[in-house]
Amino acid sequence: MAPRSPMIAVVGPRRDASAGELAAAEEAGAGIASAGAVLVCGGLGGVMEAACRGARSEGGTTIGLLPGTERDEANGWVVLALPTGLGEGRNALIVRAADAVVAIGGGFGTLSEIGFALKAGKRVVGLGTWSVDRRDGGDATAAGIVVAANPHEAARLALEAAAATG
Amino acid sequence: MAPRSPMIAVVGPRRDASAGELAAAEEAGAGIASAGAVLVCGGLGGVMEAACRGARSEGGTTIGLLPGTERDEANGWVVLALPTGLGEGRNALIVRAADAVVAIGGGFGTLSEIGFALKAGKRVVGLGTWSVDRRDGGDATAAGIVVAANPHEAARLALEAAAATG
Amino acid sequence: MAPRSPMIAVVGPRRDASAGELAAAEEAGAGIASAGAVLVCGGLGGVMEAACRGARSEGGTTIGLLPGTERDEANGWVVLALPTGLGEGRNALIVRAADAVVAIGGGFGTLSEIGFALKAGKRVVGLGTWSVDRRDGGDATAAGIVVAANPHEAARLALEAAAATG
Amino acid sequence: MAPRSPMIAVVGPRRDASAGELAAAEEAGAGIASAGAVLVCGGLGGVMEAACRGARSEGGTTIGLLPGTERDEANGWVVLALPTGLGEGRNALIVRAADAVVAIGGGFGTLSEIGFALKAGKRVVGLGTWSVDRRDGGDATAAGIVVAANPHEAARLALEAAAATG
């Protein structure tokens, strides 16, 4: 039989990520890989690339679910680059592949991934990402984004959730 | 040549919608149809059904992009029921099909649709839906959900945005 | 309640369709629409456009499930143009939306649609399209493409299958 | 930087595969892995499972793109199990992820994958799979399925095609 490792998604913007967000993504990726989990992401630049670089620094496996049809789209730290041809629709696949999700920074694509993950009942750990609340003052805490204090904690919380559901 | 009408999506939860949200969806659907636009939605119950019922009350065309593979999933007010077999992944299709999006109430699926729409640069008009803000206090207004005061205004704002981009 | 009409897909190549194939597609589209069914297709040129033109000549409803993200991709005879952003992956959607499939001529995309339709247990009516057989001489007739003698018969056989499953 | 290996898809039926087809799939999987390529497949039983078992016997990496949303769907020889939630629509993803495709035996899903691969211009190597021909006697050889004499040759031909396009 094949070994089966937990998979943790790191989602975040390709562009407009701050230096702090990129550093956080790299540290979170390293934490995920050092725990033996597989990193899954959208495979492009920015937060995705930083997370992959971190995971590779620990010898981890990185999967990139690419929006286009060309493997060359992937950043240089993606080990397994899978072109999907689904455009932004591939965001749903990233979430489905993952046992838990770490969201860093906040593009709109990231917001869609948070929505998918919460809908699927998967743990979302946020680092400087979207705060989502019902405008009517409804049960905001039900939104279920767990805010991490730092990248190390983000990786730990995601890994714990993956272990609980695996 | 074929006539080509604007398409407006109404997104919102199937379950847990309040009576006020359902009434708002019905009124928004009616407003969309009375302006000659096509209503596109996820085709199920709750907010989706209410919006379709409203559109049909004005003789409008309603399209339901269903998550499953069976046409019978559709609510009774969907004229064109399209099973997609994509599960929640069909949320991306609803947004892509639409020229503008009206979000009513707030399930997590709705949140994913808001993310997709904003990512695609499409106008999102909200009625008692999610408030999304960058937790870091970043440019919250960039999130671009336009809050409507009532269903009539929601339909009008969506139709204006569709006309501007059509 | 909304009226619910059968949906028949017409699939075939955008490029390299012969004059005879285009004429057949137009006649099949007219036959589908005159029976009150909705035509669903990939929304582009060639066989798709000819089928839509035929359906519109009878005042029918035509749906185009487009591969890209722009409504303007659609041919001029598509009434309801739905950009999917799924590329060739939208071929699966065309089949899922349809009660039966008419395949005319034979591009490779058409071949994928035939495979999907047969897998889903939907009737495929062929006009000068692929002949698919198990190379090992296995149960070739099980492949289940019904060969029509002419476009009129193709539309009739598809409509009968749709009525039987509807 | 991450090493980047070629990816070869093995496609074939979950049910109704003959003992000979399963043995061929296992041998092809072993050949793919022993050359250092990654095996990608639909992740379920039958031909998919046999191919994964073969690849694992050589210590290879196996990716399963699952139709459902549960990782547990995967056969026991899949190392990286990715639930897609796309149903049969995931067939397009298998093809997009691969540099070349080996088709063994012939279910209808396999036929859809052959269509997608040929449409995408990817080499399809067949072992006892579908024979596809234009019914009008058109350019049948253009269909481009290369028939292999045995699993060893199938793996070799796919790897050569992957190397040429990589």
XYZ file of C-alpha atoms in Angstrom, chain B:
166
model
C -29.559 36.865 -35.342
C -30.644 35.984 -31.838
C -31.647 38.626 -29.315
C -29.147 38.771 -26.467
C -30.388 39.873 -23.047
C -28.295 40.798 -20.022
C -27.920 38.070 -17.416
C -28.061 38.790 -13.707
C -27.195 36.184 -11.096
C -28.993 36.019 -7.781
C -26.998 34.051 -5.225
C -27.911 33.114 -1.692
C -28.466 30.178 0.602
C -30.749 27.251 0.017
C -31.271 26.697 3.696
C -31.517 29.082 6.643
C -32.736 32.008 4.602
C -34.969 34.288 6.648
C -38.479 35.230 5.554
C -37.156 38.709 4.835
C -34.372 37.352 2.642
C -36.799 35.204 0.671
C -39.118 38.143 0.147
C -36.180 40.266 -0.965
C -35.059 37.574 -3.407
C -38.514 37.336 -4.920
C -38.731 41.085 -5.378
C -35.230 41.273 -6.837
C -36.045 38.445 -9.267
C -39.168 40.258 -10.370
C -37.212 43.459 -10.903
C -34.609 41.688 -13.000
C -37.202 40.013 -15.202
C -39.344 43.098 -15.635
C -36.305 44.861 -17.068
C -35.947 42.120 -19.679
C -32.866 40.496 -18.162
C -32.349 36.760 -17.748
C -32.041 35.418 -14.205
C -29.271 32.888 -13.622
C -28.873 31.047 -10.336
C -27.963 27.744 -8.747
C -31.432 26.382 -9.425
C -32.176 24.962 -5.980
C -34.441 26.116 -3.134
C -34.356 28.999 -0.672
C -33.112 32.285 -2.095
C -32.668 30.692 -5.508
C -36.262 29.493 -5.662
C -37.655 32.769 -4.403
C -35.724 34.729 -7.019
C -36.948 32.407 -9.777
C -40.541 32.687 -8.599
C -40.271 36.452 -8.723
C -38.793 36.393 -12.205
C -41.508 34.042 -13.445
C -44.185 36.311 -12.024
C -42.971 38.797 -14.627
C -42.723 36.175 -17.358
C -38.933 36.131 -17.253
C -36.453 33.481 -18.317
C -34.749 31.623 -15.468
C -31.631 29.482 -15.762
C -30.583 27.064 -13.031
C -27.015 25.754 -13.034
C -27.496 22.709 -10.848
C -24.755 21.078 -8.765
C -25.829 17.520 -9.503
C -26.558 15.514 -12.617
C -30.360 15.375 -12.423
C -32.641 17.983 -13.928
C -35.250 17.203 -11.270
C -33.094 18.914 -8.655
C -34.284 22.251 -10.002
C -36.934 24.255 -8.228
C -40.254 24.559 -10.022
C -39.598 28.070 -11.311
C -36.491 27.257 -13.301
C -37.262 27.296 -17.016
C -33.865 26.070 -18.210
C -32.416 23.557 -15.763
C -28.823 22.624 -16.576
C -27.283 19.837 -14.476
C -23.541 20.445 -14.262
C -22.300 17.586 -12.090
C -19.691 19.973 -10.642
C -21.065 20.206 -7.104
C -20.180 23.512 -5.473
C -17.763 24.053 -8.348
C -20.764 25.218 -10.341
C -20.655 28.417 -8.294
C -17.883 29.608 -10.581
C -20.129 28.986 -13.584
C -22.983 31.040 -12.151
C -20.662 33.986 -11.799
C -19.113 33.524 -15.238
C -22.519 33.404 -16.854
C -23.638 36.641 -15.231
C -23.001 40.259 -16.120
C -23.578 41.254 -12.501
C -24.406 39.480 -9.237
C -26.973 40.153 -6.519
C -26.045 38.438 -3.224
C -28.811 38.010 -0.668
C -28.193 36.620 2.793
C -25.079 34.731 3.377
C -24.180 31.109 3.224
C -20.603 30.038 2.640
C -21.372 29.109 -0.958
C -22.547 32.679 -1.408
C -19.223 33.860 -0.046
C -17.378 31.804 -2.666
C -19.526 33.348 -5.367
C -18.789 36.847 -4.102
C -15.072 36.039 -4.234
C -15.302 34.744 -7.781
C -17.327 37.722 -8.940
C -14.981 40.285 -7.437
C -12.013 38.404 -8.872
C -13.644 38.522 -12.303
C -14.241 42.237 -11.918
C -18.007 41.889 -11.865
C -20.290 44.135 -9.876
C -21.638 42.501 -6.711
C -24.705 44.072 -5.142
C -25.363 42.912 -1.589
C -28.560 42.736 0.446
C -27.865 41.634 4.028
C -24.953 39.562 2.795
C -21.356 39.166 3.846
C -19.241 42.082 4.812
C -15.731 41.286 3.722
C -12.769 43.245 4.924
C -9.057 42.792 4.966
C -8.224 41.934 8.568
C -5.088 44.026 8.349
C -7.186 47.125 7.851
C -6.114 47.289 4.222
C -8.180 48.811 1.490
C -11.553 47.480 2.568
C -13.521 49.509 0.084
C -11.650 47.748 -2.680
C -13.708 44.696 -1.886
C -16.324 46.274 -4.007
C -19.578 44.909 -2.674
C -22.146 47.608 -3.270
C -24.731 47.544 -0.508
C -28.296 48.070 -1.690
C -30.979 49.570 0.521
C -33.743 47.330 -0.810
C -34.435 44.666 -3.479
C -35.622 47.223 -6.001
C -32.359 49.100 -5.722
C -30.390 45.862 -5.843
C -31.944 44.909 -9.166
C -31.439 48.406 -10.529
C -27.763 48.583 -9.541
C -27.071 45.158 -11.044
C -28.855 46.033 -14.273
C -26.907 49.281 -14.559
C -23.629 47.451 -14.099
C -24.644 44.873 -16.700
C -25.559 47.600 -19.163
C -22.207 49.294 -18.626
C -20.236 46.146 -19.347
C -22.504 44.527 -21.960
